[in-house]
Every structure is written in structure tokens, then in C-alpha cells.
PDB file of C-alpha atoms in Angstrom:
ATOM      1  CA  GLU P 279      43.700  52.368 180.638  1.00  0.00           C
ATOM      2  CA  ALA P 280      41.582  54.371 183.058  1.00  0.00           C
ATOM      3  CA  GLY P 281      40.515  57.779 181.783  1.00  0.00           C
ATOM      4  CA  VAL P 282      40.666  61.194 183.390  1.00  0.00           C
ATOM      5  CA  ALA P 283      38.509  61.141 186.522  1.00  0.00           C
ATOM      6  CA  GLN P 284      36.604  64.199 187.681  1.00  0.00           C
ATOM      7  CA  SER P 285      34.275  64.835 190.586  1.00  0.00           C
ATOM      8  CA  PRO P 286      31.667  65.857 191.313  1.00  0.00           C
ATOM      9  CA  ARG P 287      29.698  65.496 188.055  1.00  0.00           C
ATOM     10  CA  TYR P 288      27.236  68.205 189.022  1.00  0.00           C
ATOM     11  CA  LYS P 289      27.208  71.051 191.511  1.00  0.00           C
ATOM     12  CA  ILE P 290      24.638  73.735 192.255  1.00  0.00           C
ATOM     13  CA  ILE P 291      25.643  76.593 194.521  1.00  0.00           C
ATOM     14  CA  GLU P 292      24.459  80.077 195.350  1.00  0.00           C
ATOM     15  CA  LYS P 293      26.457  83.094 194.213  1.00  0.00           C
ATOM     16  CA  ARG P 294      29.204  84.144 196.606  1.00  0.00           C
ATOM     17  CA  GLN P 295      29.612  80.577 197.847  1.00  0.00           C
ATOM     18  CA  SER P 296      32.780  78.622 197.252  1.00  0.00           C
ATOM     19  CA  VAL P 297      33.215  75.371 195.332  1.00  0.00           C
ATOM     20  CA  ALA P 298      36.012  72.947 194.533  1.00  0.00           C
ATOM     21  CA  PHE P 299      36.489  70.451 191.735  1.00  0.00           C
ATOM     22  CA  TRP P 300      38.840  67.490 191.699  1.00  0.00           C
ATOM     23  CA  CYS P 301      40.686  65.839 188.839  1.00  0.00           C
ATOM     24  CA  ASN P 302      42.830  62.710 188.641  1.00  0.00           C
ATOM     25  CA  PRO P 303      44.669  62.486 185.313  1.00  0.00           C
ATOM     26  CA  ILE P 304      45.675  59.379 183.417  1.00  0.00           C
ATOM     27  CA  SER P 305      48.554  57.655 185.157  1.00  0.00           C
ATOM     28  CA  GLY P 306      51.881  58.889 183.877  1.00  0.00           C
ATOM     29  CA  HIS P 307      50.510  62.038 182.247  1.00  0.00           C
ATOM     30  CA  ALA P 308      52.728  64.900 183.354  1.00  0.00           C
ATOM     31  CA  THR P 309      50.663  67.694 181.854  1.00  0.00           C
ATOM     32  CA  LEU P 310      47.258  68.610 183.280  1.00  0.00           C
ATOM     33  CA  TYR P 311      44.835  71.250 182.035  1.00  0.00           C
ATOM     34  CA  TRP P 312      41.676  72.854 183.381  1.00  0.00           C
ATOM     35  CA  TYR P 313      39.246  74.208 180.813  1.00  0.00           C
ATOM     36  CA  GLN P 314      36.028  76.177 181.229  1.00  0.00           C
ATOM     37  CA  GLN P 315      33.244  75.468 178.739  1.00  0.00           C
ATOM     38  CA  ILE P 316      30.333  77.884 178.766  1.00  0.00           C
ATOM     39  CA  LEU P 317      27.148  76.650 177.121  1.00  0.00           C
ATOM     40  CA  GLY P 318      27.318  77.007 173.349  1.00  0.00           C
ATOM     41  CA  GLN P 319      31.055  77.650 173.253  1.00  0.00           C
ATOM     42  CA  GLY P 320      34.246  75.705 172.919  1.00  0.00           C
ATOM     43  CA  PRO P 321      36.447  74.980 175.922  1.00  0.00           C
ATOM     44  CA  LYS P 322      38.709  77.789 177.115  1.00  0.00           C
ATOM     45  CA  LEU P 323      41.980  77.060 178.913  1.00  0.00           C
ATOM     46  CA  LEU P 324      42.125  78.281 182.507  1.00  0.00           C
ATOM     47  CA  ILE P 325      45.389  76.770 183.696  1.00  0.00           C
ATOM     48  CA  GLN P 326      48.045  74.297 182.569  1.00  0.00           C
ATOM     49  CA  PHE P 327      50.343  72.350 184.886  1.00  0.00           C
ATOM     50  CA  GLN P 328      53.541  70.505 184.013  1.00  0.00           C
ATOM     51  CA  ASN P 329      54.018  68.085 186.906  1.00  0.00           C
ATOM     52  CA  ASN P 330      53.312  70.351 189.903  1.00  0.00           C
ATOM     53  CA  GLY P 331      54.381  73.605 188.261  1.00  0.00           C
ATOM     54  CA  VAL P 332      52.144  76.129 186.503  1.00  0.00           C
ATOM     55  CA  VAL P 333      52.973  76.603 182.808  1.00  0.00           C
ATOM     56  CA  ASP P 334      50.140  78.935 181.815  1.00  0.00           C
ATOM     57  CA  ASP P 335      47.486  80.617 183.965  1.00  0.00           C
ATOM     58  CA  SER P 336      47.065  83.739 181.865  1.00  0.00           C
ATOM     59  CA  GLN P 337      43.299  83.233 181.487  1.00  0.00           C
ATOM     60  CA  LEU P 338      42.600  82.239 185.086  1.00  0.00           C
ATOM     61  CA  PRO P 339      40.594  84.904 186.985  1.00  0.00           C
ATOM     62  CA  LYS P 340      42.997  84.906 189.886  1.00  0.00           C
ATOM     63  CA  ASP P 341      40.869  87.104 192.092  1.00  0.00           C
ATOM     64  CA  ARG P 342      38.440  84.232 192.541  1.00  0.00           C
ATOM     65  CA  PHE P 343      39.882  81.108 190.925  1.00  0.00           C
ATOM     66  CA  SER P 344      42.772  79.057 192.257  1.00  0.00           C
ATOM     67  CA  ALA P 345      44.228  75.702 191.336  1.00  0.00           C
ATOM     68  CA  GLU P 346      46.882  73.423 192.688  1.00  0.00           C
ATOM     69  CA  ARG P 347      48.496  70.165 191.728  1.00  0.00           C
ATOM     70  CA  LEU P 348      50.323  68.945 194.768  1.00  0.00           C
ATOM     71  CA  LYS P 349      52.736  66.077 194.156  1.00  0.00           C
ATOM     72  CA  GLY P 350      52.213  66.430 190.411  1.00  0.00           C
ATOM     73  CA  VAL P 351      49.319  63.985 190.197  1.00  0.00           C
ATOM     74  CA  ASP P 352      45.738  64.993 190.990  1.00  0.00           C
ATOM     75  CA  SER P 353      44.561  68.577 190.954  1.00  0.00           C
ATOM     76  CA  THR P 354      41.947  70.798 192.562  1.00  0.00           C
ATOM     77  CA  LEU P 355      40.297  73.869 191.051  1.00  0.00           C
ATOM     78  CA  LYS P 356      38.550  76.251 193.434  1.00  0.00           C
ATOM     79  CA  ILE P 357      36.225  79.187 192.933  1.00  0.00           C
ATOM     80  CA  GLN P 358      35.704  81.614 195.806  1.00  0.00           C
ATOM     81  CA  PRO P 359      33.384  83.491 195.711  1.00  0.00           C
ATOM     82  CA  ALA P 360      31.359  82.203 192.774  1.00  0.00           C
ATOM     83  CA  LYS P 361      29.513  84.505 190.383  1.00  0.00           C
ATOM     84  CA  LEU P 362      26.553  83.773 188.128  1.00  0.00           C
ATOM     85  CA  GLU P 363      28.799  83.909 185.052  1.00  0.00           C
ATOM     86  CA  ASP P 364      30.887  81.043 186.425  1.00  0.00           C
ATOM     87  CA  SER P 365      28.088  78.644 185.455  1.00  0.00           C
ATOM     88  CA  ALA P 366      29.786  76.289 183.018  1.00  0.00           C
ATOM     89  CA  VAL P 367      31.251  72.842 182.576  1.00  0.00           C
ATOM     90  CA  TYR P 368      34.756  72.571 184.004  1.00  0.00           C
ATOM     91  CA  LEU P 369      36.815  70.074 182.064  1.00  0.00           C
ATOM     92  CA  CYS P 370      40.064  68.536 183.152  1.00  0.00           C
ATOM     93  CA  ALA P 371      42.422  67.058 180.560  1.00  0.00           C
ATOM     94  CA  SER P 372      45.826  65.448 180.607  1.00  0.00           C
ATOM     95  CA  SER P 373      48.506  64.607 178.077  1.00  0.00           C
ATOM     96  CA  PHE P 374      51.522  62.327 178.136  1.00  0.00           C
ATOM     97  CA  VAL P 375      54.020  64.805 176.830  1.00  0.00           C
ATOM     98  CA  ARG P 376      54.097  68.547 177.229  1.00  0.00           C
ATOM     99  CA  THR P 377      53.392  69.123 173.584  1.00  0.00           C
ATOM    100  CA  GLY P 378      50.315  66.927 173.718  1.00  0.00           C
ATOM    101  CA  ASN P 379      51.148  65.648 170.262  1.00  0.00           C
ATOM    102  CA  TYR P 380      48.513  62.981 170.528  1.00  0.00           C
ATOM    103  CA  GLY P 381      45.890  65.405 171.692  1.00  0.00           C
ATOM    104  CA  TYR P 382      44.507  65.662 175.137  1.00  0.00           C
ATOM    105  CA  THR P 383      42.336  63.164 176.953  1.00  0.00           C
ATOM    106  CA  PHE P 384      39.438  64.948 178.586  1.00  0.00           C
ATOM    107  CA  GLY P 385      37.422  63.937 181.607  1.00  0.00           C
ATOM    108  CA  SER P 386      33.621  64.056 181.575  1.00  0.00           C
ATOM    109  CA  GLY P 387      33.603  67.398 183.341  1.00  0.00           C
ATOM    110  CA  THR P 388      31.857  68.994 186.295  1.00  0.00           C
ATOM    111  CA  ARG P 389      28.725  70.972 185.451  1.00  0.00           C
ATOM    112  CA  LEU P 390      28.500  73.985 187.773  1.00  0.00           C
ATOM    113  CA  THR P 391      25.318  75.989 188.132  1.00  0.00           C
ATOM    114  CA  VAL P 392      25.487  79.200 190.145  1.00  0.00           C
ATOM    115  CA  VAL P 393      22.097  80.554 191.207  1.00  0.00           C
TER     116      VAL P 393
ATOM    117  CA  GLY E  28      43.962  86.556 171.332  1.00  0.00           C
ATOM    118  CA  GLN E  29      43.623  84.008 168.565  1.00  0.00           C
ATOM    119  CA  GLN E  30      40.143  83.545 167.128  1.00  0.00           C
ATOM    120  CA  LEU E  31      38.767  80.458 165.459  1.00  0.00           C
ATOM    121  CA  ASN E  32      35.685  80.737 163.263  1.00  0.00           C
ATOM    122  CA  GLN E  33      33.937  77.421 162.874  1.00  0.00           C
ATOM    123  CA  SER E  34      31.100  76.871 160.418  1.00  0.00           C
ATOM    124  CA  PRO E  35      28.390  75.986 160.109  1.00  0.00           C
ATOM    125  CA  GLN E  36      27.099  76.458 163.652  1.00  0.00           C
ATOM    126  CA  SER E  37      24.647  73.605 163.200  1.00  0.00           C
ATOM    127  CA  MET E  38      23.623  71.044 160.609  1.00  0.00           C
ATOM    128  CA  PHE E  39      20.553  68.854 160.301  1.00  0.00           C
ATOM    129  CA  ILE E  40      21.007  66.057 157.774  1.00  0.00           C
ATOM    130  CA  GLN E  41      19.542  62.738 156.705  1.00  0.00           C
ATOM    131  CA  GLU E  42      21.273  59.485 157.474  1.00  0.00           C
ATOM    132  CA  GLY E  43      23.615  58.520 154.648  1.00  0.00           C
ATOM    133  CA  GLU E  44      24.456  62.070 153.623  1.00  0.00           C
ATOM    134  CA  ASP E  45      27.978  63.452 153.628  1.00  0.00           C
ATOM    135  CA  VAL E  46      28.885  66.324 155.938  1.00  0.00           C
ATOM    136  CA  SER E  47      31.511  69.027 155.658  1.00  0.00           C
ATOM    137  CA  MET E  48      32.530  71.601 158.250  1.00  0.00           C
ATOM    138  CA  ASN E  49      35.458  73.967 158.434  1.00  0.00           C
ATOM    139  CA  CYS E  50      37.471  76.185 160.676  1.00  0.00           C
ATOM    140  CA  THR E  51      39.397  79.366 159.883  1.00  0.00           C
ATOM    141  CA  SER E  52      41.819  81.283 162.010  1.00  0.00           C
ATOM    142  CA  SER E  53      43.091  84.830 162.124  1.00  0.00           C
ATOM    143  CA  SER E  54      46.589  83.468 162.702  1.00  0.00           C
ATOM    144  CA  ILE E  55      48.749  80.470 161.892  1.00  0.00           C
ATOM    145  CA  PHE E  56      48.605  77.208 163.811  1.00  0.00           C
ATOM    146  CA  ASN E  57      51.183  74.414 163.824  1.00  0.00           C
ATOM    147  CA  THR E  58      48.652  71.730 164.705  1.00  0.00           C
ATOM    148  CA  TRP E  59      44.964  71.282 163.989  1.00  0.00           C
ATOM    149  CA  LEU E  60      42.812  68.888 165.975  1.00  0.00           C
ATOM    150  CA  TRP E  61      39.218  67.802 165.551  1.00  0.00           C
ATOM    151  CA  TYR E  62      37.153  66.677 168.545  1.00  0.00           C
ATOM    152  CA  LYS E  63      33.648  65.310 169.039  1.00  0.00           C
ATOM    153  CA  GLN E  64      31.662  65.980 172.182  1.00  0.00           C
ATOM    154  CA  GLU E  65      28.527  64.105 173.186  1.00  0.00           C
ATOM    155  CA  PRO E  66      26.096  65.298 175.856  1.00  0.00           C
ATOM    156  CA  GLY E  67      27.506  65.020 179.367  1.00  0.00           C
ATOM    157  CA  GLU E  68      30.951  63.997 178.174  1.00  0.00           C
ATOM    158  CA  GLY E  69      34.246  65.652 177.480  1.00  0.00           C
ATOM    159  CA  PRO E  70      35.570  66.131 173.938  1.00  0.00           C
ATOM    160  CA  VAL E  71      37.113  63.075 172.331  1.00  0.00           C
ATOM    161  CA  LEU E  72      39.940  63.411 169.812  1.00  0.00           C
ATOM    162  CA  LEU E  73      39.006  62.323 166.292  1.00  0.00           C
ATOM    163  CA  ILE E  74      41.887  63.423 164.093  1.00  0.00           C
ATOM    164  CA  ALA E  75      45.164  65.297 164.609  1.00  0.00           C
ATOM    165  CA  LEU E  76      46.968  67.128 161.793  1.00  0.00           C
ATOM    166  CA  TYR E  77      50.584  68.236 162.086  1.00  0.00           C
ATOM    167  CA  LYS E  78      51.688  69.472 158.656  1.00  0.00           C
ATOM    168  CA  ALA E  79      50.309  72.025 156.216  1.00  0.00           C
ATOM    169  CA  GLY E  80      48.521  70.231 153.398  1.00  0.00           C
ATOM    170  CA  GLU E  81      48.193  67.009 155.370  1.00  0.00           C
ATOM    171  CA  LEU E  82      45.107  64.919 154.631  1.00  0.00           C
ATOM    172  CA  THR E  83      44.225  62.292 157.238  1.00  0.00           C
ATOM    173  CA  SER E  84      41.393  59.801 157.492  1.00  0.00           C
ATOM    174  CA  ASN E  85      39.880  57.946 160.425  1.00  0.00           C
ATOM    175  CA  GLY E  86      37.209  55.593 159.135  1.00  0.00           C
ATOM    176  CA  ARG E  87      34.476  57.708 157.570  1.00  0.00           C
ATOM    177  CA  LEU E  88      36.144  60.907 158.760  1.00  0.00           C
ATOM    178  CA  THR E  89      38.637  62.873 156.697  1.00  0.00           C
ATOM    179  CA  ALA E  90      40.348  66.076 157.762  1.00  0.00           C
ATOM    180  CA  GLN E  91      42.813  68.380 156.061  1.00  0.00           C
ATOM    181  CA  PHE E  92      45.304  70.930 157.323  1.00  0.00           C
ATOM    182  CA  GLY E  93      45.074  73.962 155.027  1.00  0.00           C
ATOM    183  CA  ILE E  94      48.214  74.977 153.168  1.00  0.00           C
ATOM    184  CA  THR E  95      48.009  78.505 154.572  1.00  0.00           C
ATOM    185  CA  ARG E  96      48.002  76.937 158.084  1.00  0.00           C
ATOM    186  CA  LYS E  97      45.034  79.154 158.888  1.00  0.00           C
ATOM    187  CA  ASP E  98      42.262  76.697 158.132  1.00  0.00           C
ATOM    188  CA  SER E  99      41.144  73.098 158.371  1.00  0.00           C
ATOM    189  CA  PHE E 100      38.123  71.098 157.336  1.00  0.00           C
ATOM    190  CA  LEU E 101      36.443  67.898 158.441  1.00  0.00           C
ATOM    191  CA  ASN E 102      34.334  65.656 156.236  1.00  0.00           C
ATOM    192  CA  ILE E 103      32.102  62.839 157.416  1.00  0.00           C
ATOM    193  CA  SER E 104      30.936  60.430 154.739  1.00  0.00           C
ATOM    194  CA  ALA E 105      27.750  58.348 154.819  1.00  0.00           C
ATOM    195  CA  SER E 106      26.555  59.762 158.139  1.00  0.00           C
ATOM    196  CA  ILE E 107      24.869  57.509 160.690  1.00  0.00           C
ATOM    197  CA  PRO E 108      22.747  58.381 163.745  1.00  0.00           C
ATOM    198  CA  SER E 109      25.661  57.903 166.163  1.00  0.00           C
ATOM    199  CA  ASP E 110      27.522  60.752 164.450  1.00  0.00           C
ATOM    200  CA  VAL E 111      25.249  63.135 166.366  1.00  0.00           C
ATOM    201  CA  GLY E 112      27.191  65.496 168.593  1.00  0.00           C
ATOM    202  CA  ILE E 113      29.158  68.714 168.645  1.00  0.00           C
ATOM    203  CA  TYR E 114      32.302  68.814 166.566  1.00  0.00           C
ATOM    204  CA  PHE E 115      35.077  71.170 167.620  1.00  0.00           C
ATOM    205  CA  CYS E 116      38.158  72.241 165.776  1.00  0.00           C
ATOM    206  CA  ALA E 117      41.161  73.256 167.849  1.00  0.00           C
ATOM    207  CA  GLY E 118      44.429  74.859 166.885  1.00  0.00           C
ATOM    208  CA  ARG E 119      47.718  74.814 168.704  1.00  0.00           C
ATOM    209  CA  ASN E 120      50.996  76.634 168.422  1.00  0.00           C
ATOM    210  CA  SER E 121      54.279  75.394 169.742  1.00  0.00           C
ATOM    211  CA  GLY E 122      55.819  78.729 170.499  1.00  0.00           C
ATOM    212  CA  GLY E 123      56.632  79.952 173.964  1.00  0.00           C
ATOM    213  CA  SER E 124      56.419  77.777 177.034  1.00  0.00           C
ATOM    214  CA  ASN E 125      53.050  76.196 176.538  1.00  0.00           C
ATOM    215  CA  TYR E 126      51.066  74.349 173.937  1.00  0.00           C
ATOM    216  CA  LYS E 127      47.534  75.387 174.763  1.00  0.00           C
ATOM    217  CA  LEU E 128      44.640  74.639 172.455  1.00  0.00           C
ATOM    218  CA  THR E 129      42.324  77.299 171.077  1.00  0.00           C
ATOM    219  CA  PHE E 130      38.890  75.867 170.336  1.00  0.00           C
ATOM    220  CA  GLY E 131      36.229  76.908 167.863  1.00  0.00           C
ATOM    221  CA  LYS E 132      32.637  77.304 169.036  1.00  0.00           C
ATOM    222  CA  GLY E 133      31.605  73.976 167.584  1.00  0.00           C
ATOM    223  CA  THR E 134      29.275  72.574 164.929  1.00  0.00           C
ATOM    224  CA  LEU E 135      26.179  70.821 166.232  1.00  0.00           C
ATOM    225  CA  LEU E 136      25.375  67.857 163.999  1.00  0.00           C
ATOM    226  CA  THR E 137      21.962  66.213 164.010  1.00  0.00           C
ATOM    227  CA  VAL E 138      21.370  63.108 161.891  1.00  0.00           C
ATOM    228  CA  ASN E 139      17.813  62.135 161.059  1.00  0.00           C
ATOM    229  CA  PRO E 140      17.446  58.327 160.692  1.00  0.00           C
TER     230      PRO E 140
END
């Protein structure tokens, strides 16, 4: 079974620029999550999708972050404009059922550096 | 929001030693999960716990769901060099419309051969 695919693996941008990350979940997984992991901390949920609908985006900084999951499969997370504090690893995860009873499967992440 | 306190922050041990780490919460969770993260990779699920008091093993790993539902611990027996990584606990509630995970800050494990 193919895992959760993310691209790019690394990205370096200047502050105030925009950036986009892409995620393709495991086939058949209806629930997709984007997490932000700042160095030295655990992942923090940004947004959760169930198919193509948003279930939870309470911790998404909506003034600069946006995400979509058209057609309920792959997803894009965008930051515009980026700030220095956005430097982090952005992890995408998916689960088969909404409750994620078997835990999530995470991708390898995109490491963003804002300079 | 919910806070998870994970300890210790880091451990440096000799190969063959046993390891114990724990996680405490300010509130109740219905599920506890333990993940391992290696450099440049996403977290990988090690053990999932669904009932208070549950004790579950996965090879040399054993985890328990505390009876108060506010804590969990992970033990690793007879550590080996490939156990190196960051171990995260995560708690989840099933209330409301989502089932998001709250992660601890992680325990960095270093194993000296």
C-alpha cells in the first residue's frame, strides 16, 4: 500500500512570499489532516477534512493560511504571505475512518524555512 | 486548550537498558496513541490504547492507558540502537464533530551502542 505522498520535501522562501504544499492521501482514506510541527514540539492540527468538507479548522490562521481538498482526494495547503514564525514541518496525514481508530498515517512532511 | 505534559524531554541510555516515558493530561482522553518519529520522516504509530487500564504490547514496547484516563506510559525493553528517535504521546477525544489528536512535545531517545 502506497503511503501518504507530500511535496515538495523542502522549501525556502523569503518572508511575505507565498508557498503551497501538496498532499495525496492513502487511497480510500476519507479523512485528511494538515499538521504544523515547529522544531522541538509535537505536531499541531491546522485543518481536518472529511472527503472534501472541512471538519475542523479552528487552529488555522485564516488570515494567511488556506487549504482545499477538491474532489475529496488530494489537498493543497497555502500560506500567503509567509512570516518567519511559519518555519516548520508541515505534515499531512490520512485515516480510513473519521474516528481514525487505527491512528493516522503521516507523510514525510514538507520542511519550510522562511528567511 | 488541552495540554499534554510528556517526560522526560530527552534520554541518553546504553544499549540493552530499559526505557520508560510518560504523558499526563489536564483533561480526560478516550484514546491514547504513541508515535515514533525519525529524522526527516513523519510520526509512525507504535501503539494505540482505547480503554482505561488497557495494557498493550508491540514487540519490546509496552504501553498502558491510565485508569484516570489522564495519563499513559510507554516502556521499551532491552533497547537497541534503532530505537533512536523522538517518541510522542497523543490523546484524542471523540466528542463533537472531530477526532483531532493533541500531541505531547516528545521524548528524544538516544541509545549508545
